[in-house]
C-alpha cells in the first residue's frame, strides 16, 4: 500500500521518522500490531511453547510479524547491528509505540520482557500492553534438570548409542547439573545440597523450581552446558541463543499456567 503522508499530521510523522526511520512507519501502516521483545531468542521461545501447547499464536510468529527488539544482544561492530541501531532499534518500547501509534492510531502493541527480580507488573491498556514474566526471566520456566538430561540423551540417541551407553550419559549429565546446582543455586552450601539429594521425584522437582525462581536461569544453563562440555570433552552443545531447543522436552504438567496466560494476551493483541 502506498504511504500517504496527508493521512496524519506531517509534524507528528516527521518527528517519528527522525527517531525511528521510515521502515517503522511503513510497517505500522501495513501491520495490525507490533511485538516488543528483548531479542530474537524470545520469539523463538514463544514459538516453541506455542507449538508445545498447540496455541494459535504459533501462526502469528512468522516472517510477517512486526517485531521490535529493545535490547542490543549483538556484537557492537557487526554490520547488521549497526544497521538496526541506525534504523531506530534498541530503544524504549514505550517510546517507539508512542511514536508509531501517533502516526497510525489503529496500531496495537504488546511487549513481553524479563522481570529481573524487579517486581515489575503488567501494564495493560486498550491499544497496548507491556507484560513481564513473574519469574526472573523466560528461561526460568523450562531450565529443569530432567529437560537438560533428556536433551542430552536425545543428542546421543541420534548417534546410535545403546541403552547402556545412554544410561551412562544420563549419569554423567546428572553429575554435571548437580555441580551447577551446588555452585550457582546453593552457593556451595553442602548441607543444603545433601538435603536436596536425599529427596526424589516430584518433591525434588518442586524444590529445584523454588531454588531457581529468583535466579537468572540462563546463567544456570550456561554453567550446566559448560560442565557437560568439559565432562564429555565436546564443544558447547547449546548457547543462550539456542536454549529454546530445550522447550520441546518439557512435560505438559510442568508448563506454568502463566505461559498460556501470556500467550493468550499476545494472541489477543497481535491477531
PDB file of C-alpha atoms in Angstrom:
ATOM      1  CA  UNK A   1       0.000   0.000   0.000  1.00  0.00           C
ATOM      2  CA  UNK A   2       1.231   3.484  -0.840  1.00  0.00           C
ATOM      3  CA  UNK A   3       2.170   5.778   2.037  1.00  0.00           C
ATOM      4  CA  UNK A   4       0.071   8.947   2.064  1.00  0.00           C
ATOM      5  CA  UNK A   5       1.575  11.480   4.443  1.00  0.00           C
ATOM      6  CA  UNK A   6      -1.595  13.553   4.285  1.00  0.00           C
ATOM      7  CA  UNK A   7      -3.353  10.941   6.411  1.00  0.00           C
ATOM      8  CA  UNK A   8      -1.646  12.156   9.573  1.00  0.00           C
ATOM      9  CA  UNK A   9      -0.092  15.284  10.931  1.00  0.00           C
ATOM     10  CA  UNK A  10       3.094  15.941   8.950  1.00  0.00           C
ATOM     11  CA  UNK A  11       4.723  17.313  12.095  1.00  0.00           C
ATOM     12  CA  UNK A  12       3.967  14.122  14.065  1.00  0.00           C
ATOM     13  CA  UNK A  13       5.212  11.864  11.282  1.00  0.00           C
ATOM     14  CA  UNK A  14       8.349  13.931  10.780  1.00  0.00           C
ATOM     15  CA  UNK A  15       9.175  13.588  14.475  1.00  0.00           C
ATOM     16  CA  UNK A  16       8.596   9.822  14.412  1.00  0.00           C
ATOM     17  CA  UNK A  17      10.700   9.365  11.281  1.00  0.00           C
ATOM     18  CA  UNK A  18      13.517  11.361  12.833  1.00  0.00           C
ATOM     19  CA  UNK A  19      13.780   8.978  15.792  1.00  0.00           C
ATOM     20  CA  UNK A  20      12.859   5.664  14.206  1.00  0.00           C
ATOM     21  CA  UNK A  21      13.052   5.902  10.442  1.00  0.00           C
ATOM     22  CA  UNK A  22      10.705   5.280   7.525  1.00  0.00           C
ATOM     23  CA  UNK A  23      10.812   1.475   7.970  1.00  0.00           C
ATOM     24  CA  UNK A  24       8.882   1.669  11.241  1.00  0.00           C
ATOM     25  CA  UNK A  25       6.220   3.994   9.876  1.00  0.00           C
ATOM     26  CA  UNK A  26       5.759   1.747   6.851  1.00  0.00           C
ATOM     27  CA  UNK A  27       5.477  -1.403   8.981  1.00  0.00           C
ATOM     28  CA  UNK A  28       2.971   0.323  11.250  1.00  0.00           C
ATOM     29  CA  UNK A  29       0.845   1.117   8.205  1.00  0.00           C
ATOM     30  CA  UNK A  30       0.804  -2.407   6.802  1.00  0.00           C
ATOM     31  CA  UNK A  31       0.728  -4.435  10.030  1.00  0.00           C
ATOM     32  CA  UNK A  32      -2.029  -4.661  12.627  1.00  0.00           C
ATOM     33  CA  UNK A  33       0.292  -4.802  15.616  1.00  0.00           C
ATOM     34  CA  UNK A  34       3.887  -4.757  16.818  1.00  0.00           C
ATOM     35  CA  UNK A  35       5.532  -7.202  19.234  1.00  0.00           C
ATOM     36  CA  UNK A  36       8.200  -5.866  21.591  1.00  0.00           C
ATOM     37  CA  UNK A  37      10.801  -8.316  22.896  1.00  0.00           C
ATOM     38  CA  UNK A  38      14.339  -8.103  24.190  1.00  0.00           C
ATOM     39  CA  UNK A  39      15.682 -10.114  21.246  1.00  0.00           C
ATOM     40  CA  UNK A  40      15.006 -12.781  18.645  1.00  0.00           C
ATOM     41  CA  UNK A  41      15.544 -15.644  21.113  1.00  0.00           C
ATOM     42  CA  UNK A  42      12.392 -14.519  22.956  1.00  0.00           C
ATOM     43  CA  UNK A  43      10.378 -15.047  19.783  1.00  0.00           C
ATOM     44  CA  UNK A  44      11.927 -18.499  19.343  1.00  0.00           C
ATOM     45  CA  UNK A  45      10.955 -19.411  22.922  1.00  0.00           C
ATOM     46  CA  UNK A  46       7.413 -18.099  22.424  1.00  0.00           C
ATOM     47  CA  UNK A  47       7.143 -20.125  19.220  1.00  0.00           C
ATOM     48  CA  UNK A  48       8.441 -23.276  20.933  1.00  0.00           C
ATOM     49  CA  UNK A  49       5.875 -23.010  23.734  1.00  0.00           C
ATOM     50  CA  UNK A  50       3.121 -22.211  21.216  1.00  0.00           C
ATOM     51  CA  UNK A  51       3.979 -25.414  19.351  1.00  0.00           C
ATOM     52  CA  UNK A  52       4.146 -27.402  22.583  1.00  0.00           C
ATOM     53  CA  UNK A  53       0.739 -26.135  23.720  1.00  0.00           C
ATOM     54  CA  UNK A  54      -0.785 -26.147  20.207  1.00  0.00           C
ATOM     55  CA  UNK A  55      -1.593 -22.481  20.729  1.00  0.00           C
ATOM     56  CA  UNK A  56      -2.875 -20.372  17.785  1.00  0.00           C
ATOM     57  CA  UNK A  57      -0.166 -17.771  18.478  1.00  0.00           C
ATOM     58  CA  UNK A  58       2.249 -20.017  16.571  1.00  0.00           C
ATOM     59  CA  UNK A  59       0.752 -18.974  13.218  1.00  0.00           C
ATOM     60  CA  UNK A  60       1.340 -15.293  14.017  1.00  0.00           C
ATOM     61  CA  UNK A  61       5.028 -15.737  14.856  1.00  0.00           C
ATOM     62  CA  UNK A  62       6.098 -15.976  11.227  1.00  0.00           C
ATOM     63  CA  UNK A  63       8.199 -13.815   8.905  1.00  0.00           C
ATOM     64  CA  UNK A  64       5.301 -11.357   8.536  1.00  0.00           C
ATOM     65  CA  UNK A  65       5.458 -10.463  12.223  1.00  0.00           C
ATOM     66  CA  UNK A  66       6.324  -6.854  13.019  1.00  0.00           C
ATOM     67  CA  UNK A  67       8.757  -7.221  15.908  1.00  0.00           C
ATOM     68  CA  UNK A  68      10.912  -4.644  17.646  1.00  0.00           C
ATOM     69  CA  UNK A  69      13.986  -5.526  19.713  1.00  0.00           C
ATOM     70  CA  UNK A  70      14.658  -3.319  22.725  1.00  0.00           C
ATOM     71  CA  UNK A  71      17.973  -4.918  23.766  1.00  0.00           C
ATOM     72  CA  UNK A  72      21.195  -4.923  21.794  1.00  0.00           C
ATOM     73  CA  UNK A  73      22.425  -8.518  22.210  1.00  0.00           C
ATOM     74  CA  UNK A  74      24.769  -8.484  19.244  1.00  0.00           C
ATOM     75  CA  UNK A  75      28.400  -7.541  18.987  1.00  0.00           C
ATOM     76  CA  UNK A  76      28.549  -3.769  18.513  1.00  0.00           C
ATOM     77  CA  UNK A  77      30.839  -3.989  15.489  1.00  0.00           C
ATOM     78  CA  UNK A  78      28.608  -6.213  13.309  1.00  0.00           C
ATOM     79  CA  UNK A  79      27.218  -4.650  10.147  1.00  0.00           C
ATOM     80  CA  UNK A  80      23.691  -5.937  10.848  1.00  0.00           C
ATOM     81  CA  UNK A  81      23.781  -4.465  14.328  1.00  0.00           C
ATOM     82  CA  UNK A  82      24.857  -1.066  13.059  1.00  0.00           C
ATOM     83  CA  UNK A  83      22.039  -1.127  10.501  1.00  0.00           C
ATOM     84  CA  UNK A  84      19.434  -1.896  13.142  1.00  0.00           C
ATOM     85  CA  UNK A  85      20.733   0.758  15.518  1.00  0.00           C
ATOM     86  CA  UNK A  86      20.806   3.386  12.779  1.00  0.00           C
ATOM     87  CA  UNK A  87      17.254   2.495  11.752  1.00  0.00           C
ATOM     88  CA  UNK A  88      15.783   3.047  15.196  1.00  0.00           C
ATOM     89  CA  UNK A  89      16.057  -0.298  17.009  1.00  0.00           C
ATOM     90  CA  UNK A  90      17.226  -0.946  20.600  1.00  0.00           C
ATOM     91  CA  UNK A  91      15.229   1.924  22.104  1.00  0.00           C
ATOM     92  CA  UNK A  92      12.397   2.060  24.632  1.00  0.00           C
ATOM     93  CA  UNK A  93       9.309   0.033  23.679  1.00  0.00           C
ATOM     94  CA  UNK A  94       7.035   2.713  25.104  1.00  0.00           C
ATOM     95  CA  UNK A  95       8.815   5.486  23.203  1.00  0.00           C
ATOM     96  CA  UNK A  96       8.671   3.504  19.969  1.00  0.00           C
ATOM     97  CA  UNK A  97       4.984   2.653  20.324  1.00  0.00           C
ATOM     98  CA  UNK A  98       4.046   6.225  21.223  1.00  0.00           C
ATOM     99  CA  UNK A  99       5.822   7.471  18.091  1.00  0.00           C
ATOM    100  CA  UNK A 100       4.403   4.995  15.574  1.00  0.00           C
ATOM    101  CA  UNK A 101       0.956   4.928  17.196  1.00  0.00           C
ATOM    102  CA  UNK A 102       0.752   8.715  16.932  1.00  0.00           C
ATOM    103  CA  UNK A 103       1.192   8.253  13.174  1.00  0.00           C
ATOM    104  CA  UNK A 104      -1.008   5.162  12.863  1.00  0.00           C
ATOM    105  CA  UNK A 105      -3.625   5.262  15.667  1.00  0.00           C
ATOM    106  CA  UNK A 106      -5.082   1.867  14.711  1.00  0.00           C
ATOM    107  CA  UNK A 107      -1.807   0.094  15.514  1.00  0.00           C
ATOM    108  CA  UNK A 108      -1.725  -2.142  18.587  1.00  0.00           C
ATOM    109  CA  UNK A 109       1.391  -3.052  20.514  1.00  0.00           C
ATOM    110  CA  UNK A 110       2.354  -5.660  23.079  1.00  0.00           C
ATOM    111  CA  UNK A 111       5.653  -6.369  24.771  1.00  0.00           C
ATOM    112  CA  UNK A 112       6.902  -9.282  26.870  1.00  0.00           C
ATOM    113  CA  UNK A 113      10.026  -8.806  28.992  1.00  0.00           C
ATOM    114  CA  UNK A 114      12.077 -10.405  31.749  1.00  0.00           C
ATOM    115  CA  UNK A 115      11.319  -9.298  35.299  1.00  0.00           C
ATOM    116  CA  UNK A 116      14.940  -9.412  36.510  1.00  0.00           C
ATOM    117  CA  UNK A 117      13.726  -9.614  40.134  1.00  0.00           C
ATOM    118  CA  UNK A 118      12.447  -6.045  39.838  1.00  0.00           C
ATOM    119  CA  UNK A 119       8.833  -6.852  40.812  1.00  0.00           C
ATOM    120  CA  UNK A 120       7.547  -5.297  37.600  1.00  0.00           C
ATOM    121  CA  UNK A 121       3.823  -5.555  36.981  1.00  0.00           C
ATOM    122  CA  UNK A 122       1.913  -5.803  33.709  1.00  0.00           C
ATOM    123  CA  UNK A 123       0.671  -2.572  32.146  1.00  0.00           C
ATOM    124  CA  UNK A 124      -2.428  -3.357  30.106  1.00  0.00           C
ATOM    125  CA  UNK A 125      -4.281  -0.760  28.053  1.00  0.00           C
ATOM    126  CA  UNK A 126      -6.751  -0.958  25.192  1.00  0.00           C
ATOM    127  CA  UNK A 127      -4.197  -0.183  22.484  1.00  0.00           C
ATOM    128  CA  UNK A 128      -1.061  -1.585  24.114  1.00  0.00           C
ATOM    129  CA  UNK A 129       0.218  -3.911  26.819  1.00  0.00           C
ATOM    130  CA  UNK A 130       3.610  -4.354  28.433  1.00  0.00           C
ATOM    131  CA  UNK A 131       3.891  -7.777  30.102  1.00  0.00           C
ATOM    132  CA  UNK A 132       6.569  -9.066  32.447  1.00  0.00           C
ATOM    133  CA  UNK A 133       7.384 -12.629  33.435  1.00  0.00           C
ATOM    134  CA  UNK A 134       6.701 -13.158  37.124  1.00  0.00           C
ATOM    135  CA  UNK A 135       9.876 -15.202  37.485  1.00  0.00           C
ATOM    136  CA  UNK A 136      13.347 -13.813  36.851  1.00  0.00           C
ATOM    137  CA  UNK A 137      13.386 -14.456  33.102  1.00  0.00           C
ATOM    138  CA  UNK A 138      11.796 -16.582  30.395  1.00  0.00           C
ATOM    139  CA  UNK A 139      14.331 -19.396  30.800  1.00  0.00           C
ATOM    140  CA  UNK A 140      13.163 -19.910  34.413  1.00  0.00           C
ATOM    141  CA  UNK A 141      10.098 -21.690  33.048  1.00  0.00           C
ATOM    142  CA  UNK A 142      11.981 -24.580  31.475  1.00  0.00           C
ATOM    143  CA  UNK A 143      15.575 -24.757  32.804  1.00  0.00           C
ATOM    144  CA  UNK A 144      14.907 -28.001  34.686  1.00  0.00           C
ATOM    145  CA  UNK A 145      17.449 -30.826  35.217  1.00  0.00           C
ATOM    146  CA  UNK A 146      15.358 -33.575  33.595  1.00  0.00           C
ATOM    147  CA  UNK A 147      14.938 -31.432  30.456  1.00  0.00           C
ATOM    148  CA  UNK A 148      18.693 -30.993  30.123  1.00  0.00           C
ATOM    149  CA  UNK A 149      19.157 -34.734  30.673  1.00  0.00           C
ATOM    150  CA  UNK A 150      16.514 -35.581  28.046  1.00  0.00           C
ATOM    151  CA  UNK A 151      18.082 -33.155  25.579  1.00  0.00           C
ATOM    152  CA  UNK A 152      21.490 -34.724  26.092  1.00  0.00           C
ATOM    153  CA  UNK A 153      20.102 -38.279  25.807  1.00  0.00           C
ATOM    154  CA  UNK A 154      18.300 -37.306  22.607  1.00  0.00           C
ATOM    155  CA  UNK A 155      21.526 -35.837  21.211  1.00  0.00           C
ATOM    156  CA  UNK A 156      23.445 -39.072  21.831  1.00  0.00           C
ATOM    157  CA  UNK A 157      20.469 -41.259  20.906  1.00  0.00           C
ATOM    158  CA  UNK A 158      20.542 -39.812  17.406  1.00  0.00           C
ATOM    159  CA  UNK A 159      24.146 -41.004  17.188  1.00  0.00           C
ATOM    160  CA  UNK A 160      23.069 -44.610  17.673  1.00  0.00           C
ATOM    161  CA  UNK A 161      24.156 -45.078  21.290  1.00  0.00           C
ATOM    162  CA  UNK A 162      22.914 -48.194  23.109  1.00  0.00           C
ATOM    163  CA  UNK A 163      20.634 -48.039  26.172  1.00  0.00           C
ATOM    164  CA  UNK A 164      23.581 -48.896  28.421  1.00  0.00           C
ATOM    165  CA  UNK A 165      25.595 -46.051  26.895  1.00  0.00           C
ATOM    166  CA  UNK A 166      22.642 -43.672  27.238  1.00  0.00           C
ATOM    167  CA  UNK A 167      22.292 -44.547  30.928  1.00  0.00           C
ATOM    168  CA  UNK A 168      25.951 -43.651  31.383  1.00  0.00           C
ATOM    169  CA  UNK A 169      25.321 -40.392  29.531  1.00  0.00           C
ATOM    170  CA  UNK A 170      22.443 -39.579  31.903  1.00  0.00           C
ATOM    171  CA  UNK A 171      24.590 -40.264  34.968  1.00  0.00           C
ATOM    172  CA  UNK A 172      27.416 -38.043  33.757  1.00  0.00           C
ATOM    173  CA  UNK A 173      24.938 -35.319  32.734  1.00  0.00           C
ATOM    174  CA  UNK A 174      23.226 -35.504  36.127  1.00  0.00           C
ATOM    175  CA  UNK A 175      26.568 -35.025  37.868  1.00  0.00           C
ATOM    176  CA  UNK A 176      27.340 -32.010  35.697  1.00  0.00           C
ATOM    177  CA  UNK A 177      23.939 -30.477  36.506  1.00  0.00           C
ATOM    178  CA  UNK A 178      24.309 -31.177  40.229  1.00  0.00           C
ATOM    179  CA  UNK A 179      27.634 -29.369  40.234  1.00  0.00           C
ATOM    180  CA  UNK A 180      25.875 -26.341  38.739  1.00  0.00           C
ATOM    181  CA  UNK A 181      23.071 -26.579  41.313  1.00  0.00           C
ATOM    182  CA  UNK A 182      25.597 -26.612  44.143  1.00  0.00           C
ATOM    183  CA  UNK A 183      27.660 -23.685  42.835  1.00  0.00           C
ATOM    184  CA  UNK A 184      25.018 -21.484  41.188  1.00  0.00           C
ATOM    185  CA  UNK A 185      21.826 -22.077  43.183  1.00  0.00           C
ATOM    186  CA  UNK A 186      23.037 -23.165  46.631  1.00  0.00           C
ATOM    187  CA  UNK A 187      26.194 -21.044  46.935  1.00  0.00           C
ATOM    188  CA  UNK A 188      28.259 -24.192  47.621  1.00  0.00           C
ATOM    189  CA  UNK A 189      26.208 -24.978  50.749  1.00  0.00           C
ATOM    190  CA  UNK A 190      26.927 -28.700  51.112  1.00  0.00           C
ATOM    191  CA  UNK A 191      24.312 -29.235  53.832  1.00  0.00           C
ATOM    192  CA  UNK A 192      21.527 -27.800  51.662  1.00  0.00           C
ATOM    193  CA  UNK A 193      22.819 -29.771  48.674  1.00  0.00           C
ATOM    194  CA  UNK A 194      22.812 -33.073  50.555  1.00  0.00           C
ATOM    195  CA  UNK A 195      19.276 -32.338  51.716  1.00  0.00           C
ATOM    196  CA  UNK A 196      18.284 -31.755  48.101  1.00  0.00           C
ATOM    197  CA  UNK A 197      19.824 -35.096  47.048  1.00  0.00           C
ATOM    198  CA  UNK A 198      18.040 -37.015  49.801  1.00  0.00           C
ATOM    199  CA  UNK A 199      14.622 -36.326  48.313  1.00  0.00           C
ATOM    200  CA  UNK A 200      13.417 -37.543  44.945  1.00  0.00           C
ATOM    201  CA  UNK A 201      10.668 -37.401  42.358  1.00  0.00           C
ATOM    202  CA  UNK A 202       8.151 -34.568  42.276  1.00  0.00           C
ATOM    203  CA  UNK A 203       9.291 -33.157  45.618  1.00  0.00           C
ATOM    204  CA  UNK A 204      12.822 -32.676  44.302  1.00  0.00           C
ATOM    205  CA  UNK A 205      11.487 -31.048  41.120  1.00  0.00           C
ATOM    206  CA  UNK A 206       9.421 -28.587  43.139  1.00  0.00           C
ATOM    207  CA  UNK A 207      12.343 -27.811  45.432  1.00  0.00           C
ATOM    208  CA  UNK A 208      14.542 -27.159  42.403  1.00  0.00           C
ATOM    209  CA  UNK A 209      11.950 -24.755  40.940  1.00  0.00           C
ATOM    210  CA  UNK A 210      11.950 -22.933  44.256  1.00  0.00           C
ATOM    211  CA  UNK A 211      15.755 -22.665  44.154  1.00  0.00           C
ATOM    212  CA  UNK A 212      15.597 -21.282  40.610  1.00  0.00           C
ATOM    213  CA  UNK A 213      12.693 -18.809  40.879  1.00  0.00           C
ATOM    214  CA  UNK A 214      14.717 -15.705  41.788  1.00  0.00           C
ATOM    215  CA  UNK A 215      17.911 -16.698  39.984  1.00  0.00           C
ATOM    216  CA  UNK A 216      18.986 -15.999  36.423  1.00  0.00           C
ATOM    217  CA  UNK A 217      18.157 -19.324  34.775  1.00  0.00           C
ATOM    218  CA  UNK A 218      20.142 -18.615  31.598  1.00  0.00           C
ATOM    219  CA  UNK A 219      23.275 -18.295  33.719  1.00  0.00           C
ATOM    220  CA  UNK A 220      22.490 -21.630  35.390  1.00  0.00           C
ATOM    221  CA  UNK A 221      22.048 -23.237  31.953  1.00  0.00           C
ATOM    222  CA  UNK A 222      25.328 -21.745  30.792  1.00  0.00           C
ATOM    223  CA  UNK A 223      27.192 -23.387  33.685  1.00  0.00           C
ATOM    224  CA  UNK A 224      25.349 -26.684  33.142  1.00  0.00           C
ATOM    225  CA  UNK A 225      26.337 -26.899  29.495  1.00  0.00           C
ATOM    226  CA  UNK A 226      29.876 -25.770  30.276  1.00  0.00           C
ATOM    227  CA  UNK A 227      30.176 -28.589  32.835  1.00  0.00           C
ATOM    228  CA  UNK A 228      28.676 -31.087  30.390  1.00  0.00           C
ATOM    229  CA  UNK A 229      31.060 -29.968  27.647  1.00  0.00           C
ATOM    230  CA  UNK A 230      34.055 -30.459  29.921  1.00  0.00           C
ATOM    231  CA  UNK A 231      32.945 -33.884  31.161  1.00  0.00           C
ATOM    232  CA  UNK A 232      32.247 -35.222  27.675  1.00  0.00           C
ATOM    233  CA  UNK A 233      35.198 -33.351  26.143  1.00  0.00           C
ATOM    234  CA  UNK A 234      32.883 -31.918  23.477  1.00  0.00           C
ATOM    235  CA  UNK A 235      32.234 -28.412  22.126  1.00  0.00           C
ATOM    236  CA  UNK A 236      29.437 -26.485  23.854  1.00  0.00           C
ATOM    237  CA  UNK A 237      26.163 -28.075  22.733  1.00  0.00           C
ATOM    238  CA  UNK A 238      23.891 -25.113  23.428  1.00  0.00           C
ATOM    239  CA  UNK A 239      24.420 -21.411  23.989  1.00  0.00           C
ATOM    240  CA  UNK A 240      21.884 -18.811  25.115  1.00  0.00           C
ATOM    241  CA  UNK A 241      20.657 -18.192  21.587  1.00  0.00           C
ATOM    242  CA  UNK A 242      19.517 -21.810  21.298  1.00  0.00           C
ATOM    243  CA  UNK A 243      18.055 -22.572  24.730  1.00  0.00           C
ATOM    244  CA  UNK A 244      14.609 -22.623  23.139  1.00  0.00           C
ATOM    245  CA  UNK A 245      15.519 -26.081  21.811  1.00  0.00           C
ATOM    246  CA  UNK A 246      15.024 -27.419  25.350  1.00  0.00           C
ATOM    247  CA  UNK A 247      11.336 -26.474  25.471  1.00  0.00           C
ATOM    248  CA  UNK A 248      10.116 -29.421  23.411  1.00  0.00           C
ATOM    249  CA  UNK A 249      11.370 -31.742  26.165  1.00  0.00           C
ATOM    250  CA  UNK A 250       9.157 -30.090  28.808  1.00  0.00           C
ATOM    251  CA  UNK A 251       6.432 -32.246  30.330  1.00  0.00           C
ATOM    252  CA  UNK A 252       2.983 -30.713  29.897  1.00  0.00           C
ATOM    253  CA  UNK A 253       2.346 -30.822  33.650  1.00  0.00           C
ATOM    254  CA  UNK A 254       5.459 -28.736  34.259  1.00  0.00           C
ATOM    255  CA  UNK A 255       4.363 -25.872  31.992  1.00  0.00           C
ATOM    256  CA  UNK A 256       3.403 -22.994  34.259  1.00  0.00           C
ATOM    257  CA  UNK A 257      -0.143 -21.683  33.775  1.00  0.00           C
ATOM    258  CA  UNK A 258       1.396 -18.242  33.298  1.00  0.00           C
ATOM    259  CA  UNK A 259       2.818 -19.380  29.944  1.00  0.00           C
ATOM    260  CA  UNK A 260      -0.628 -19.902  28.434  1.00  0.00           C
ATOM    261  CA  UNK A 261      -1.873 -16.713  30.068  1.00  0.00           C
ATOM    262  CA  UNK A 262       0.879 -14.714  28.370  1.00  0.00           C
ATOM    263  CA  UNK A 263       0.372 -16.484  25.026  1.00  0.00           C
ATOM    264  CA  UNK A 264      -3.334 -15.627  25.200  1.00  0.00           C
ATOM    265  CA  UNK A 265      -2.553 -11.948  25.719  1.00  0.00           C
ATOM    266  CA  UNK A 266      -0.086 -11.949  22.833  1.00  0.00           C
ATOM    267  CA  UNK A 267      -2.592 -13.607  20.521  1.00  0.00           C
ATOM    268  CA  UNK A 268      -5.276 -11.098  21.519  1.00  0.00           C
ATOM    269  CA  UNK A 269      -3.149  -8.078  20.634  1.00  0.00           C
ATOM    270  CA  UNK A 270      -1.363  -9.493  17.581  1.00  0.00           C
ATOM    271  CA  UNK A 271      -4.365 -11.004  15.791  1.00  0.00           C
TER     272      UNK A 271
END
